Amino acid sequence: MKSVDLRSDTITLPTKNMRKAMYEAELGDDVFGEDPTVNRLEKIAAEVMGKEAALFVASGTMGNIASQLAHCGRGDEIILGDQAHVFFYEQGGTAAVGGIHSRTVPNLPDGKIDLALAEAAVRSEDIHFPRTRLLLLENTHNRCNGNPLDLAYMDSVAELVRRHDLRLHIDGARIFNAAVALGTPAKDLVAHADSVTFCLSKGLCAPAGSVVCGDREFILRARRARKVLGGGMRQAGILAAAGILAITEMVERLAEDHANATNLAAGMAAIKGISVNPDMVHTNIVFFSVDENRMPAADLVEKLSKEGVRMLALGPSMIRAVTHHPITAADIEYTLSTLSRCMGQQKAVAV
Ligand code: TLP
């Protein structure tokens, strides 16, 4: 049976080049700062993001938590969107580990937050209040249709953080998807940020790992935070070797994933019982909903998986499909005809 796994772009596998590079990687003890391959990855990552320094971490979650620990002390407050991965899917890790308070403002459907609302959320100096330290944004925004945040928005964000002397962290797990979709270098998208985390293993095919970038002092603090989180890895160059190729060989092809996602959404729009807005799809993430009285999302996902098509139900009616390497245009056609059949329509839908 054909298999098209659209649950996430986290399921990508290392390419042949990556496996070879991993096999041949020069290694050392990275807690002593002596793994040449990790050091090379960190240098490349810092350059690509236009920052002074970088730190290899085990995961996006670790990168985000280490960054927040490096920016904030106990009782400090961060402002972030209510749909942010950090708020939604990271177990409230910054509160659990760092005693950091989260203040949410609603995310707009395109992943932005209304900057007037963010500004209203900044605390004044008052003995009763926590101190607002950090604004945290996500680019692309996972739960907001994978939407990229553009330069114009980032410029307005910069004015706000400057006005209030806040730090800015970008959860850029998929920052290269944003860069490719907008045709804007990643370093420009994060130019105003004090720190950014990006992932090597989402869509870019490395088996594990993320990188945090920022200025030297920040990275020293993040390195301390990584250690206390148990993230000091030793001969981590074996992973970093794949990470280097993730950055140098796998970014441009993300355009293919975006084209596949666009075609998927356009095809879905023609299937009765499915609601999707193809105009909202700019990267590799497609959210759509089904009429839950007709077929709950979990039932549709199960039906699809019996035919080899896997997606994630993220609510009673909401489903997410993510395109990634090596999903092809033919896989998207198969997905659409399977979806159409599972929704009770016999005819395959042309893409
Ligand atoms: N996202 C995963 C799941 O956790 C939901 C996915 O399948 O999309 N920031 C963003 C924007 C993310 O989407 C993710 C992972 C992370 C951070 C965390 O990265 P990891 O999984 O490496 O800890």
Tab-separated table of N, CA and C and ligand atoms in Angstrom, residues 8 10 59-61 64 85 89-90 138 142 171 173-174 202 320, ligand 1:
chain	number	residue	atom	x	y	z
A	8	SER	N	3.554	15.380	10.128
A	8	SER	CA	4.457	16.486	10.468
A	8	SER	C	5.693	16.436	9.576
A	10	THR	N	8.424	16.770	10.948
A	10	THR	CA	9.439	16.232	11.871
A	10	THR	C	9.826	14.806	11.485
A	59	SER	N	16.734	20.043	20.768
A	59	SER	CA	15.405	20.155	20.150
A	59	SER	C	14.958	21.610	20.122
A	60	GLY	N	13.878	21.841	19.407
A	60	GLY	CA	13.294	23.180	19.377
A	60	GLY	C	12.811	23.592	20.758
A	61	THR	N	12.216	22.652	21.450
A	61	THR	CA	11.712	22.941	22.793
A	61	THR	C	12.862	23.361	23.702
A	64	ASN	N	14.008	26.892	22.809
A	64	ASN	CA	13.098	27.943	23.284
A	64	ASN	C	13.215	28.128	24.794
A	85	HIS	N	3.594	27.861	19.928
A	85	HIS	CA	4.058	26.524	20.300
A	85	HIS	C	4.572	26.537	21.734
A	89	TYR	N	2.425	23.877	23.485
A	89	TYR	CA	2.934	22.506	23.342
A	89	TYR	C	4.229	22.243	24.100
A	90	GLU	N	4.638	23.147	24.992
A	90	GLU	CA	5.930	22.914	25.650
A	90	GLU	C	5.768	22.754	27.158
A	138	GLU	N	6.532	33.645	16.722
A	138	GLU	CA	6.815	32.371	16.042
A	138	GLU	C	6.747	32.586	14.535
A	142	ASN	N	3.141	27.813	13.378
A	142	ASN	CA	2.611	26.465	13.209
A	142	ASN	C	1.076	26.433	13.243
A	171	ASP	N	10.761	32.091	17.914
A	171	ASP	CA	10.728	30.645	17.721
A	171	ASP	C	10.661	30.448	16.212
A	173	ALA	N	11.409	27.796	14.474
A	173	ALA	CA	11.525	26.363	14.155
A	173	ALA	C	11.531	26.177	12.632
A	174	ARG	N	10.647	26.948	11.949
A	174	ARG	CA	10.547	26.847	10.479
A	174	ARG	C	10.893	28.191	9.827
A	202	LYS	N	13.117	19.686	11.087
A	202	LYS	CA	11.755	19.857	10.560
A	202	LYS	C	11.869	20.237	9.093
A	320	ARG	N	-4.614	18.636	10.543
A	320	ARG	CA	-3.428	19.281	9.982
A	320	ARG	C	-2.691	18.311	9.063
B	1	TLP	N1	6.254	21.091	16.449
B	1	TLP	C1	5.779	19.746	16.292
B	1	TLP	C2	4.852	19.365	17.450
B	1	TLP	O1	5.426	19.662	18.668
B	1	TLP	C3	3.521	20.020	17.401
B	1	TLP	C4	5.051	19.643	14.967
B	1	TLP	O2	4.766	18.499	14.572
B	1	TLP	O3	4.767	20.669	14.352
B	1	TLP	N2	8.388	25.454	17.682
B	1	TLP	C5	7.519	25.139	16.712
B	1	TLP	C6	6.893	26.228	15.927
B	1	TLP	C7	7.217	23.791	16.439
B	1	TLP	O4	6.335	23.513	15.496
B	1	TLP	C8	7.849	22.784	17.193
B	1	TLP	C9	7.538	21.327	16.963
B	1	TLP	C10	8.761	23.170	18.187
B	1	TLP	C11	9.009	24.513	18.408
B	1	TLP	C12	9.448	22.159	19.084
B	1	TLP	O5	10.409	21.452	18.406
B	1	TLP	P1	10.903	20.019	18.983
B	1	TLP	O6	9.846	19.045	18.612
B	1	TLP	O7	12.191	19.821	18.264
B	1	TLP	O8	11.072	20.149	20.440
